[in-house]
Tab-separated table of C-alpha atoms in Angstrom:
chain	number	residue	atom	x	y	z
A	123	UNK	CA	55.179	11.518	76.930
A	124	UNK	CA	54.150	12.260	73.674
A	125	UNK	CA	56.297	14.468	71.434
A	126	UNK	CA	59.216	12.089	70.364
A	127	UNK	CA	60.110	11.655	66.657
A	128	UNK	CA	58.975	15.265	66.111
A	129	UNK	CA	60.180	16.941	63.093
A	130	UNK	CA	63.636	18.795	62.797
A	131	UNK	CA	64.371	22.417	62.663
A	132	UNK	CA	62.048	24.932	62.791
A	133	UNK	CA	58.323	22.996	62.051
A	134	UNK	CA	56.169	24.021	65.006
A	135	UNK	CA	56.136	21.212	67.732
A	136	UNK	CA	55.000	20.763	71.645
A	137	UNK	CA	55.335	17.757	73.999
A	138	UNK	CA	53.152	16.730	76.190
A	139	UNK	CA	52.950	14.273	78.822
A	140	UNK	CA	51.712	13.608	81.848
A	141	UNK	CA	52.218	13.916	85.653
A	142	UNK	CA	52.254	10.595	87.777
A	143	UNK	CA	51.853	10.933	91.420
A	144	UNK	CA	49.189	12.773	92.394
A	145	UNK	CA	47.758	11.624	95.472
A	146	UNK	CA	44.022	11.838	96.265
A	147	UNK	CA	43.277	15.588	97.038
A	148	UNK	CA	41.504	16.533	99.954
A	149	UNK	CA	40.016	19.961	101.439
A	150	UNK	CA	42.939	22.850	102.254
A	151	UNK	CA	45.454	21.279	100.178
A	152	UNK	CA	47.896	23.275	97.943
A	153	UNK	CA	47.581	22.110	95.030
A	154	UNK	CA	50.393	24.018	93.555
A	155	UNK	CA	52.694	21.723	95.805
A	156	UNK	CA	51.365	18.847	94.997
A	157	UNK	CA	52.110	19.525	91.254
A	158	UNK	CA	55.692	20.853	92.332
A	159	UNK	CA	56.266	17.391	93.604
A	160	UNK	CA	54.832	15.203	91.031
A	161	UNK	CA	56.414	17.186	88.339
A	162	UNK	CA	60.080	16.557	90.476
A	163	UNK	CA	59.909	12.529	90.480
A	164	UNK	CA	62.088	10.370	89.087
A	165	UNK	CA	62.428	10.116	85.052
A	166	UNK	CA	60.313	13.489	84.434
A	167	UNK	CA	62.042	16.271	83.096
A	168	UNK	CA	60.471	18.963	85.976
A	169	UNK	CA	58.951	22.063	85.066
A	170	UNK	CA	60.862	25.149	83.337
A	171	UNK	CA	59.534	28.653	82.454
A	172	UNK	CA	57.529	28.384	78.975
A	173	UNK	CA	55.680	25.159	79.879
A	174	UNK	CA	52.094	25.250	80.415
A	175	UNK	CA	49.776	23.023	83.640
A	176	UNK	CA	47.156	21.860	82.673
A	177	UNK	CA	44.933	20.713	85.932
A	178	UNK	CA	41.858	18.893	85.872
A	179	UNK	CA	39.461	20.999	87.667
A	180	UNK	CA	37.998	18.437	89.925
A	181	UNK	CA	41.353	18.106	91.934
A	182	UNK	CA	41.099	22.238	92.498
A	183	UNK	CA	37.783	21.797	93.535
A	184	UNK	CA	38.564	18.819	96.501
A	185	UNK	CA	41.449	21.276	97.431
A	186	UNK	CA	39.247	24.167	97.881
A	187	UNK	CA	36.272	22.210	99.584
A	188	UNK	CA	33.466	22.514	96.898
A	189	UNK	CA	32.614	18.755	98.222
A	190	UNK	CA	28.822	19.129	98.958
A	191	UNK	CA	26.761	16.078	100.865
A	192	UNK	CA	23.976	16.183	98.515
A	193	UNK	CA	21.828	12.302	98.722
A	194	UNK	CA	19.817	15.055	95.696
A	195	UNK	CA	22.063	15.524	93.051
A	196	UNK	CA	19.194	17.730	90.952
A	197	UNK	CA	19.233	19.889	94.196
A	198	UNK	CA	22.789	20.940	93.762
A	199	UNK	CA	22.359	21.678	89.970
A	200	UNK	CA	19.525	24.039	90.897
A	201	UNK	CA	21.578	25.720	93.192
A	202	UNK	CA	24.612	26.155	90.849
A	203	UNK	CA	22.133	27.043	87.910
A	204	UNK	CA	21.612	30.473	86.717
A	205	UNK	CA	19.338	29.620	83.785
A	206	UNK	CA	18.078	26.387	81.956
A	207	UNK	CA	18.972	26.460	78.392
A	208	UNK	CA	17.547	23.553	77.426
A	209	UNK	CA	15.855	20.755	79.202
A	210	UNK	CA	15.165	16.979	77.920
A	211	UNK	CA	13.551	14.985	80.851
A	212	UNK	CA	15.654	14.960	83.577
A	213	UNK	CA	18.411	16.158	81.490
A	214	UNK	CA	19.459	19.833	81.592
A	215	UNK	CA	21.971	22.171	79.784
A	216	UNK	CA	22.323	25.196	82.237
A	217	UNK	CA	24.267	28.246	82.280
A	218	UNK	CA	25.843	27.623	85.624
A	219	UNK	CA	27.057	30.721	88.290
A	220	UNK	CA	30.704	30.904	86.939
A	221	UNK	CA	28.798	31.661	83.336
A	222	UNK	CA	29.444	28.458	81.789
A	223	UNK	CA	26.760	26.627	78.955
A	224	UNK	CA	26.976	23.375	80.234
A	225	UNK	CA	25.571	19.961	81.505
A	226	UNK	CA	24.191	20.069	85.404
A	227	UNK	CA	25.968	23.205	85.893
A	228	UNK	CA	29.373	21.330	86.070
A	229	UNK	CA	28.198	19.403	89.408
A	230	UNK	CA	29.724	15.689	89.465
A	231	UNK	CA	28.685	12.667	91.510
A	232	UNK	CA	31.640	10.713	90.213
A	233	UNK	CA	34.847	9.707	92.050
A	234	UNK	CA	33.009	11.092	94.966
A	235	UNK	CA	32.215	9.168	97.759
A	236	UNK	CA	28.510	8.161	97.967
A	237	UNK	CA	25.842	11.074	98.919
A	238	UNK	CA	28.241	14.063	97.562
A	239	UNK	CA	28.758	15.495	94.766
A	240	UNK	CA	31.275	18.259	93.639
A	241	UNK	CA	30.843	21.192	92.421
A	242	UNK	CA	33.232	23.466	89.950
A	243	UNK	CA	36.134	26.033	91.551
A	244	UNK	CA	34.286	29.006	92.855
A	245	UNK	CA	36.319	30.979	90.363
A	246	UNK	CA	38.494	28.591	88.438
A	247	UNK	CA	40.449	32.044	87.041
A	248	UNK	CA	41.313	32.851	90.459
A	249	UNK	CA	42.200	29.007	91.100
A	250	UNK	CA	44.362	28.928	87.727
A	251	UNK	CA	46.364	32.139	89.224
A	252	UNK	CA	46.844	30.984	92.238
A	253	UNK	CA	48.683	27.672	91.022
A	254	UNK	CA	50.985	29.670	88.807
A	255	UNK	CA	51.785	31.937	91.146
A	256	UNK	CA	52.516	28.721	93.804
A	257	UNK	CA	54.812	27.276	91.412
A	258	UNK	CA	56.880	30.740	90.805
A	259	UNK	CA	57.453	30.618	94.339
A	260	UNK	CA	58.724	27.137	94.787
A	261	UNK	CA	60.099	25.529	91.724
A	262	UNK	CA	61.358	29.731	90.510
A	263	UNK	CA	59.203	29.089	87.120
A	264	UNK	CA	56.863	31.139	84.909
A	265	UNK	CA	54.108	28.725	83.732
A	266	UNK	CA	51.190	29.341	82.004
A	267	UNK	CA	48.198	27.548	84.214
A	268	UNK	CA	45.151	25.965	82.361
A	269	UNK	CA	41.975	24.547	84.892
A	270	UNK	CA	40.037	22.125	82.970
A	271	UNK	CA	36.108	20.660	82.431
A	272	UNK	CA	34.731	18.459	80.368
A	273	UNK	CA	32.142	19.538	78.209
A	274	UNK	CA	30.064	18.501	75.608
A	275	UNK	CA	29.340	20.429	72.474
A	276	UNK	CA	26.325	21.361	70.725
A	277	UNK	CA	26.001	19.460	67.367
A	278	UNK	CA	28.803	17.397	68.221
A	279	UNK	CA	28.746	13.780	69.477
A	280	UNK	CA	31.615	13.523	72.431
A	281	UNK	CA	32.923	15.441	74.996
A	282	UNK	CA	36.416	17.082	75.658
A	283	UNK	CA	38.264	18.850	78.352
A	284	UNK	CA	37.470	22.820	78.243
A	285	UNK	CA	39.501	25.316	80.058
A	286	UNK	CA	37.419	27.221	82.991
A	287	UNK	CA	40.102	28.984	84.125
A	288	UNK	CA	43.056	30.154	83.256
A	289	UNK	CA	46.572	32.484	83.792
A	290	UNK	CA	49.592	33.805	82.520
A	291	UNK	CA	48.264	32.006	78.951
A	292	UNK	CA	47.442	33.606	75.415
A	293	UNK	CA	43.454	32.184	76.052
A	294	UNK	CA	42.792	33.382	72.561
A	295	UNK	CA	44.435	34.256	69.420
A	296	UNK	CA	42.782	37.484	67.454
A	297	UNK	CA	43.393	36.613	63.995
A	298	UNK	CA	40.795	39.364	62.631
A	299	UNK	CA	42.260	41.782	60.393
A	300	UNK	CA	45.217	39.619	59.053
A	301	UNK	CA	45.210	37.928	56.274
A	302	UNK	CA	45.592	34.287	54.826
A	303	UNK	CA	48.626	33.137	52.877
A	304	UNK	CA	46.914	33.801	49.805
A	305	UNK	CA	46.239	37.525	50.795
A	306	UNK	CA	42.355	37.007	51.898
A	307	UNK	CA	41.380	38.948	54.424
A	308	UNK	CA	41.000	36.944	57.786
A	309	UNK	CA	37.187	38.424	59.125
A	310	UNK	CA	36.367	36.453	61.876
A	311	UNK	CA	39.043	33.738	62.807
A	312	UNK	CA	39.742	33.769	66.816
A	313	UNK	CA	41.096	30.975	67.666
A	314	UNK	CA	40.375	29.538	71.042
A	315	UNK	CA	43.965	28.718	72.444
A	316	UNK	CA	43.058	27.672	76.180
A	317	UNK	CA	40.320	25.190	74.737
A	318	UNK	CA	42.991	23.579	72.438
A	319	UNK	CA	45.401	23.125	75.249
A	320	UNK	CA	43.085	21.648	77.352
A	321	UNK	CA	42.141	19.253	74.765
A	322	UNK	CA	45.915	18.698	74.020
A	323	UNK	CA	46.323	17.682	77.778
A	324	UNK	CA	43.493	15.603	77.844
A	325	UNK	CA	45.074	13.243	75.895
A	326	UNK	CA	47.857	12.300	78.188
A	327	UNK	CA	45.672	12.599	81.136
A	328	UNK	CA	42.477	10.500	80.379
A	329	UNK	CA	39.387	10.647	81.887
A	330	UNK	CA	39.755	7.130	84.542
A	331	UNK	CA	43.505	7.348	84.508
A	332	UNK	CA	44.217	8.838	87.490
A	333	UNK	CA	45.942	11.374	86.015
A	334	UNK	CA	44.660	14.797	86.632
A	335	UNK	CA	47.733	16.951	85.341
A	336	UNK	CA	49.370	17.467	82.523
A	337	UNK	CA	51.719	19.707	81.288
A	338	UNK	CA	53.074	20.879	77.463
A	339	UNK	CA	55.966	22.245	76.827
A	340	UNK	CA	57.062	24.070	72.970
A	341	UNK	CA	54.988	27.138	73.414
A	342	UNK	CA	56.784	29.239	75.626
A	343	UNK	CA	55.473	32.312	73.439
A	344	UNK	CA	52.074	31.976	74.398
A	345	UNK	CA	52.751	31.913	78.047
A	346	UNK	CA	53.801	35.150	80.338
A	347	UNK	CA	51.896	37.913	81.268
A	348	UNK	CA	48.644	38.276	78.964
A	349	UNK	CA	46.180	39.539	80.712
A	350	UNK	CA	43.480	36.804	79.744
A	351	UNK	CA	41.823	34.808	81.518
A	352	UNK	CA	39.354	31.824	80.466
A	353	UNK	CA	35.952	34.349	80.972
A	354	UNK	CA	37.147	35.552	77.982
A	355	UNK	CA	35.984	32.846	75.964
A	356	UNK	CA	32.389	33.135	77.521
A	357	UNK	CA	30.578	34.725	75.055
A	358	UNK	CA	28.411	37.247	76.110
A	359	UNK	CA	24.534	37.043	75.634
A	360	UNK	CA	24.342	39.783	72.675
A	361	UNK	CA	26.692	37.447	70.190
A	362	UNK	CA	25.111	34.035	71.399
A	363	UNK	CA	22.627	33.277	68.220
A	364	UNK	CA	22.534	29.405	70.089
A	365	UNK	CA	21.273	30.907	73.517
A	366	UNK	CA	18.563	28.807	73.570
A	367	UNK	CA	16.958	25.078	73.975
A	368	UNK	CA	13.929	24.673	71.271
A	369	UNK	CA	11.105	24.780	74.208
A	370	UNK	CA	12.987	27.381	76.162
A	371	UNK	CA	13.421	29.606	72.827
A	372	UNK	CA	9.432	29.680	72.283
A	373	UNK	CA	8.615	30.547	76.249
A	374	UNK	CA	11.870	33.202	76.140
A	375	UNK	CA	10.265	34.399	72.696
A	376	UNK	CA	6.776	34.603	73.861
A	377	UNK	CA	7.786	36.536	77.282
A	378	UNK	CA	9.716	38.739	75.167
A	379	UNK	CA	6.935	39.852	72.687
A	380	UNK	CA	6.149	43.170	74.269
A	381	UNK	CA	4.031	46.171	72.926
A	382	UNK	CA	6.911	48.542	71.700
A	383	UNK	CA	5.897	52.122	70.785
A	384	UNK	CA	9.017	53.787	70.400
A	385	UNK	CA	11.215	53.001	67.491
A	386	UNK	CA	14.520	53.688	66.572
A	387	UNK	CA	15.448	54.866	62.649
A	388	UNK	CA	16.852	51.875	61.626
A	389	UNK	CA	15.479	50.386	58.607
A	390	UNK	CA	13.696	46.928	59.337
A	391	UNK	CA	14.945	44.018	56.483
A	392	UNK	CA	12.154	42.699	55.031
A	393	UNK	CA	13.101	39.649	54.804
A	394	UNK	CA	13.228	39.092	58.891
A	395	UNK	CA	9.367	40.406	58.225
A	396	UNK	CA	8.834	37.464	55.810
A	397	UNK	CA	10.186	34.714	58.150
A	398	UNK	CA	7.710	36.394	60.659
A	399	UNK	CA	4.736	35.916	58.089
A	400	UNK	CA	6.050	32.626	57.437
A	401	UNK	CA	5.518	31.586	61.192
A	402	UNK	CA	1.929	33.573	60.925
A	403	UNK	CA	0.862	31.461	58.927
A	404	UNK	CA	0.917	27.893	60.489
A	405	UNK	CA	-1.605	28.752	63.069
A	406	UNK	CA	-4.938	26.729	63.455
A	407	UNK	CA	-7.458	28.070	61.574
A	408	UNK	CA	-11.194	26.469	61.012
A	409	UNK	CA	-11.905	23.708	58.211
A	410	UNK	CA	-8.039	23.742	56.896
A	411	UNK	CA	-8.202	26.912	55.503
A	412	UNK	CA	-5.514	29.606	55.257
A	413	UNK	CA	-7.276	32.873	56.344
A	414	UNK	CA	-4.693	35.143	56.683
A	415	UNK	CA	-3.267	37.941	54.610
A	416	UNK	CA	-0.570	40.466	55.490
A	417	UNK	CA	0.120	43.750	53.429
A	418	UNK	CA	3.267	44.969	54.204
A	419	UNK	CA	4.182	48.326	53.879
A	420	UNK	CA	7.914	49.174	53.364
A	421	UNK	CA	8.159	52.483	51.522
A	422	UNK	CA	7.943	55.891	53.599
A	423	UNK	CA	5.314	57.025	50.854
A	424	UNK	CA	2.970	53.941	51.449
A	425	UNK	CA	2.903	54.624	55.605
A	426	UNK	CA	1.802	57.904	55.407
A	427	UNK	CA	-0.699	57.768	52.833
A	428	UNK	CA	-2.516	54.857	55.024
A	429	UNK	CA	-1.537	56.909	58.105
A	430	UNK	CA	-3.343	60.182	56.511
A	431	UNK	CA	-6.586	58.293	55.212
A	432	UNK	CA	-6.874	56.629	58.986
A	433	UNK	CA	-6.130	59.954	60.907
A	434	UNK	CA	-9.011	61.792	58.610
A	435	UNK	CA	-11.499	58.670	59.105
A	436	UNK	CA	-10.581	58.616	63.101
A	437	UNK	CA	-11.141	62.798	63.277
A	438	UNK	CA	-14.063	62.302	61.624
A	439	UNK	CA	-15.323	59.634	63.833
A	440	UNK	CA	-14.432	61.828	66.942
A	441	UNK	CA	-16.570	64.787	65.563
A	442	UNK	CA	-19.423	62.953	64.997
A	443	UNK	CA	-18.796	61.660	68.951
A	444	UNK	CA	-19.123	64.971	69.817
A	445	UNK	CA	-15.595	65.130	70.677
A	446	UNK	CA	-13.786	68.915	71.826
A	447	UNK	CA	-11.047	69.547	69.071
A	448	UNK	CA	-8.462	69.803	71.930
A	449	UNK	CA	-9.935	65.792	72.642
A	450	UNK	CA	-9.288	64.829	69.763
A	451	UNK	CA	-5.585	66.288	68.906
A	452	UNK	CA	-4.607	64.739	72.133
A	453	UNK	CA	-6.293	61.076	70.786
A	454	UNK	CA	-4.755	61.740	67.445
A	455	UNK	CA	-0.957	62.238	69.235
A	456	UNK	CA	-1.526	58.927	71.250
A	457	UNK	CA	-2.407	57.206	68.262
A	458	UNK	CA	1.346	58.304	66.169
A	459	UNK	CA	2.941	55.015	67.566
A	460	UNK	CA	2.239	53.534	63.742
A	461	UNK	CA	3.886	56.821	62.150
A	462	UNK	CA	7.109	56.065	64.339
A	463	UNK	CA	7.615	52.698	63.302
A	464	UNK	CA	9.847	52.394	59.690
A	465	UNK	CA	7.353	49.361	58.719
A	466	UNK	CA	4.098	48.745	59.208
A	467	UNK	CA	2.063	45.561	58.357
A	468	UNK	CA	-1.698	45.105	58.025
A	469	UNK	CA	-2.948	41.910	58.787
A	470	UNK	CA	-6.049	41.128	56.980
A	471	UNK	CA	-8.740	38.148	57.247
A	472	UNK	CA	-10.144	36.151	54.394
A	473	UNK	CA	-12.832	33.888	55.237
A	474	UNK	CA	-12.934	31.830	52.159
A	475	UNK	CA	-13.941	28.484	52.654
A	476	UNK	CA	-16.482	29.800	56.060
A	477	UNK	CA	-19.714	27.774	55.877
A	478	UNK	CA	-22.592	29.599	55.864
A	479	UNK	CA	-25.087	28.958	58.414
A	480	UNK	CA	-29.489	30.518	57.750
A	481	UNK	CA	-29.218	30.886	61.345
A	482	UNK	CA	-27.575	34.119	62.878
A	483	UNK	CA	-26.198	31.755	65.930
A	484	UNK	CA	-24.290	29.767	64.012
A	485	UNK	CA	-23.475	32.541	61.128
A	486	UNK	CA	-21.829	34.544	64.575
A	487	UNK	CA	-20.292	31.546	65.941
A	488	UNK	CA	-18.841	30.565	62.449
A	489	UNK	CA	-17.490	34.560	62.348
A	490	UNK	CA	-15.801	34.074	65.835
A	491	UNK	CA	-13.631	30.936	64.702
A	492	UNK	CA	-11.900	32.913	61.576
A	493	UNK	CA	-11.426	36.028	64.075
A	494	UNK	CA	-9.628	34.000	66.705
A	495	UNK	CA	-7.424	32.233	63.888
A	496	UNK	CA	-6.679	35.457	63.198
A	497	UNK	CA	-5.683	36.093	66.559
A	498	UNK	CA	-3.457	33.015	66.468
A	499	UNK	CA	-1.413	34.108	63.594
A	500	UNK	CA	-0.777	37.401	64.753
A	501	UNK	CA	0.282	36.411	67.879
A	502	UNK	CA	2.755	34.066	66.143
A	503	UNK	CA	3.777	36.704	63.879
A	504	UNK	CA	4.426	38.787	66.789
A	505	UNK	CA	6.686	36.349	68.794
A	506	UNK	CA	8.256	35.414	65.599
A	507	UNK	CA	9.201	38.985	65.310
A	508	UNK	CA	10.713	39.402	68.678
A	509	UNK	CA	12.508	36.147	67.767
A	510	UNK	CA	13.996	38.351	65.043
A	511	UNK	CA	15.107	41.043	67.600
A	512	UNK	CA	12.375	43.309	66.503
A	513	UNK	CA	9.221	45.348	68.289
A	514	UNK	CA	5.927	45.343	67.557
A	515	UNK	CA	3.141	47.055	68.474
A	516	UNK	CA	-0.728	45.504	67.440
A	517	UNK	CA	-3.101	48.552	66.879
A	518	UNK	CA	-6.444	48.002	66.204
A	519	UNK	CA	-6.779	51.113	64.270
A	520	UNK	CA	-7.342	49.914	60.955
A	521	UNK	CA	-10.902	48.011	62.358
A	522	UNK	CA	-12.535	51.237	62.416
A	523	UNK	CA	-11.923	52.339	59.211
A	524	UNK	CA	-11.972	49.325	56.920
A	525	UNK	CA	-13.190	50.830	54.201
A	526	UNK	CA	-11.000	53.817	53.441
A	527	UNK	CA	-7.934	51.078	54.273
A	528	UNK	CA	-9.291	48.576	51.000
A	529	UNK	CA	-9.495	51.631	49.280
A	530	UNK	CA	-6.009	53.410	50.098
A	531	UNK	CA	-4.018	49.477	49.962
A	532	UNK	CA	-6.265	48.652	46.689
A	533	UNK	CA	-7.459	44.913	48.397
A	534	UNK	CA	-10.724	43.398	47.614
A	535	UNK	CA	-13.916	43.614	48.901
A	536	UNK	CA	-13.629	40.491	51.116
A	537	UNK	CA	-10.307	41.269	52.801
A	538	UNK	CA	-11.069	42.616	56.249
A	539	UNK	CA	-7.867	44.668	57.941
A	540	UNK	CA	-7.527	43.641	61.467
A	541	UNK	CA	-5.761	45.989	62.906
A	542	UNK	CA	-2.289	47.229	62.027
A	543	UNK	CA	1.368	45.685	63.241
A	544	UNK	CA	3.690	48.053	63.873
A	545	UNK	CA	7.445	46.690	63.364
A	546	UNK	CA	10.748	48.276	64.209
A	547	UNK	CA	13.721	48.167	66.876
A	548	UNK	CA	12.851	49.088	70.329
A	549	UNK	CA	14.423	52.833	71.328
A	550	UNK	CA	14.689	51.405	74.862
A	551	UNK	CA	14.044	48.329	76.562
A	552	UNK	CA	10.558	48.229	77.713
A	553	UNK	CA	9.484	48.074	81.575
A	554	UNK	CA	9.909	44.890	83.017
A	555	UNK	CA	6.081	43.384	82.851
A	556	UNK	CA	4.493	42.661	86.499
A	557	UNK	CA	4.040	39.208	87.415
A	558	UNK	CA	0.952	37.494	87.392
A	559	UNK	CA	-0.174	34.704	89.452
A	560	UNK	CA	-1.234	32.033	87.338
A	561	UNK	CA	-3.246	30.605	89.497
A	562	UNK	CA	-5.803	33.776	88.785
A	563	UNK	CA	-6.662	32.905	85.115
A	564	UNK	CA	-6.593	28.976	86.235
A	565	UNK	CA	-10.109	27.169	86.932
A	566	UNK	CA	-9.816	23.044	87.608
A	567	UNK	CA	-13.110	21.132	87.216
């Protein structure tokens, strides 16, 4: 037991120690009585209303019969796995069913006997209320009831017990809108209670111990009838900046990069735009030279000037087709997806440092390798935007009209527009893309 020698008075303290006894668990057992009589043997000071249980999750696990016979242990992970996060070999961070970021989706092939593994509580919430409300009925106390998992934690060497579930327990403590002794307002502090006390009972309990319960006692005002549970610590996909592995991030990124042609108001910050250019330009391009340019227009006045000169340059284009002025309005309204966006940027190629060639072969050819390193860093500017949380749309529209574009923008002779990028937040999400068989844009020799 830990605890003794604490300060006097009224200094904050807790004891914790903790429970000897526990047999080995096996499926159907009631694990609530099994922690009513370890916490009744000899020496131990029993369990009164206030204190908090802190169970290691794999004993609620035997006791509900998540024992699989699994000879594959990567089999089970697959079928506990939601997502990969992040994968290194055969290693994989997962978010698992119960919502969890975590290694192999919590499934354990230790203290198992050989050929199973174990996989977490179905709902370790559930599990955690279930054990308090066991131990009301047959030692007559209110508990607080923490279910525990080791984890390990990103940018931090180590692991340490996690709660997974939990009941009739403050799981977090909203500090937000306080302030700090010195009168500084407190803006984001939430303090993640549960996680603490698990960590607190993982000292006592050890990890090859034999000691799979714990239980603290000195924080009776954190435990009664909250209303938390340990899902609230997940947090949800919106406020997770860390979502990601590095691989996974690019893929995600790249499969997110859709065409977006309706934009909401809000204003674009340039300097998300300038990351994005950033990542443009590292792309391959021919005989290490940097052939890309980006003109980026961020005043209201500087769209629709561009926008005017390219309508005018398209009409006229369409009259000269031949084109019926009802054709043409309804061209001209398909087209508005640039005059939506709040930013616009005009890629443009520079082909200093392209050989030149007497042949027209080779001239083409030598054309074709600046255009597709063009390509290349649009397409990362693109999923470097959507990395950003922002939309796009490519439009070619500034490719017809090249000249009045230098002219309006002011850029020199050589500096060839290629297209235009328009950049803004999505107004809805866009329709979920159909899949496409690989296979069909795969040849093997």
């Amino acid at each position: 037991m830990t605890g003794e020698g604490q300060p006097a008075g009224d200094a904050p303290s807790f004891a914790v120690w903790a429970l000897p006894g526990i047999p080995e668990v096996r499926a159907g057992d009631d694990v609530a009585r099994l922690v009513a009589d370890a916490a009744s043997g000899a020496g131990l000071p029993g369990l009164a209303d206030g204190d908090v249980v802190i169970v290691t999750s794999k004993i609620v696990s035997k006791a509900e019969g998540r024992l699989r016979q699994a000879d594959d242990r990567q089999a089970a992970i697959d079928e506990e796995t939601v997502r990969v996060v992040a994968r290194r070999g055969q290693a994989r961070i997962v978010e698992s069913r119960q919502g969890f970021i975590m290694a192999a989706a919590g499934v354990d092939a230790s203290n198992t006997p050989v050929g199973t593994v174990l996989l977490l509580p179905e709902d370790p919430d559930a599990s955690a209320e279930r054990i308090r409300r066991g131990l009301r009925e047959l030692l007559g106390v209110e508990v607080g009831v923490v279910v525990t998992d080791t984890f390990g934690r990103p940018w931090r060497e180590g692991q340490t017990d996690v709660a997974i579930g939990a009941a009739g327990i403050e799981v977090v403590d909203d500090l937000r809108g306080g302030t700090d002794p010195y009168g500084n307002p407190l803006g984001v502090t939430v303090t993640a209670l549960a996680d603490e006390l698990a960590g607190a009972g993982d000292l006592v309990k050890g990890k090859t111990a034999g000691l799979p319960v714990a239980v603290l006692r000195g924080l009776g005002n954190r435990v009664g009838e909250t209303g938390q549970t340990a899902r609230d610590l997940i947090r949800d996909a919106a406020g997770d900046m860390f979502r990601l592995g590095t691989s996974e991030a690019v893929r995600e990124a790249v499969t997110l990069r859709r065409t977006v042609r309706e934009f909401t108001d809000e204003p674009v910050d340039p300097a998300a735009v300038r990351r994005a250019v950033a990542a443009a330009v590292t792309a391959p391009a021919p005989h290490h030279t940097t052939p890309w340019r980006f003109v980026l227009l961020e005043s209201a006045g500087a769209r629709k000037r561009l926008l005017d000169v390219m309508r005018d340059a398209w009409v006229a284009d369409l009259r000269r087709d031949g084109k019926s002025e009802e054709s043409i309005a309804r061209r001209v309204r398909r087209g508005e997806v640039l005059r939506a966006a709040p930013y616009l940027v005009v890629p443009c190629l520079v082909a200093e440092g392209a050989h030149a060639y007497p042949d027209e072969r080779r001239a083409a050819a030598e054309r074709e390798m600046f255009v597709v390193a063009m390509g290349a860093g649009v397409q990362n500017l693109l999923v470097a935007l959507a990395g950003e949380g922002l939309g796009s749309a490519w439009v070619s529209s500034t490719m017809f009209c090249r000249a009045a574009v230098r002219a309006e923008l002011g850029l020199p002779d050589d500096w060839d527009p290629m297209g235009a990028v328009a950049v803004g937040y999505a107004a809805g999400r866009p329709k979920a893309r159909p899949a496409r068989d690989v296979e069909a844009f795969v040849e093997v020799r």
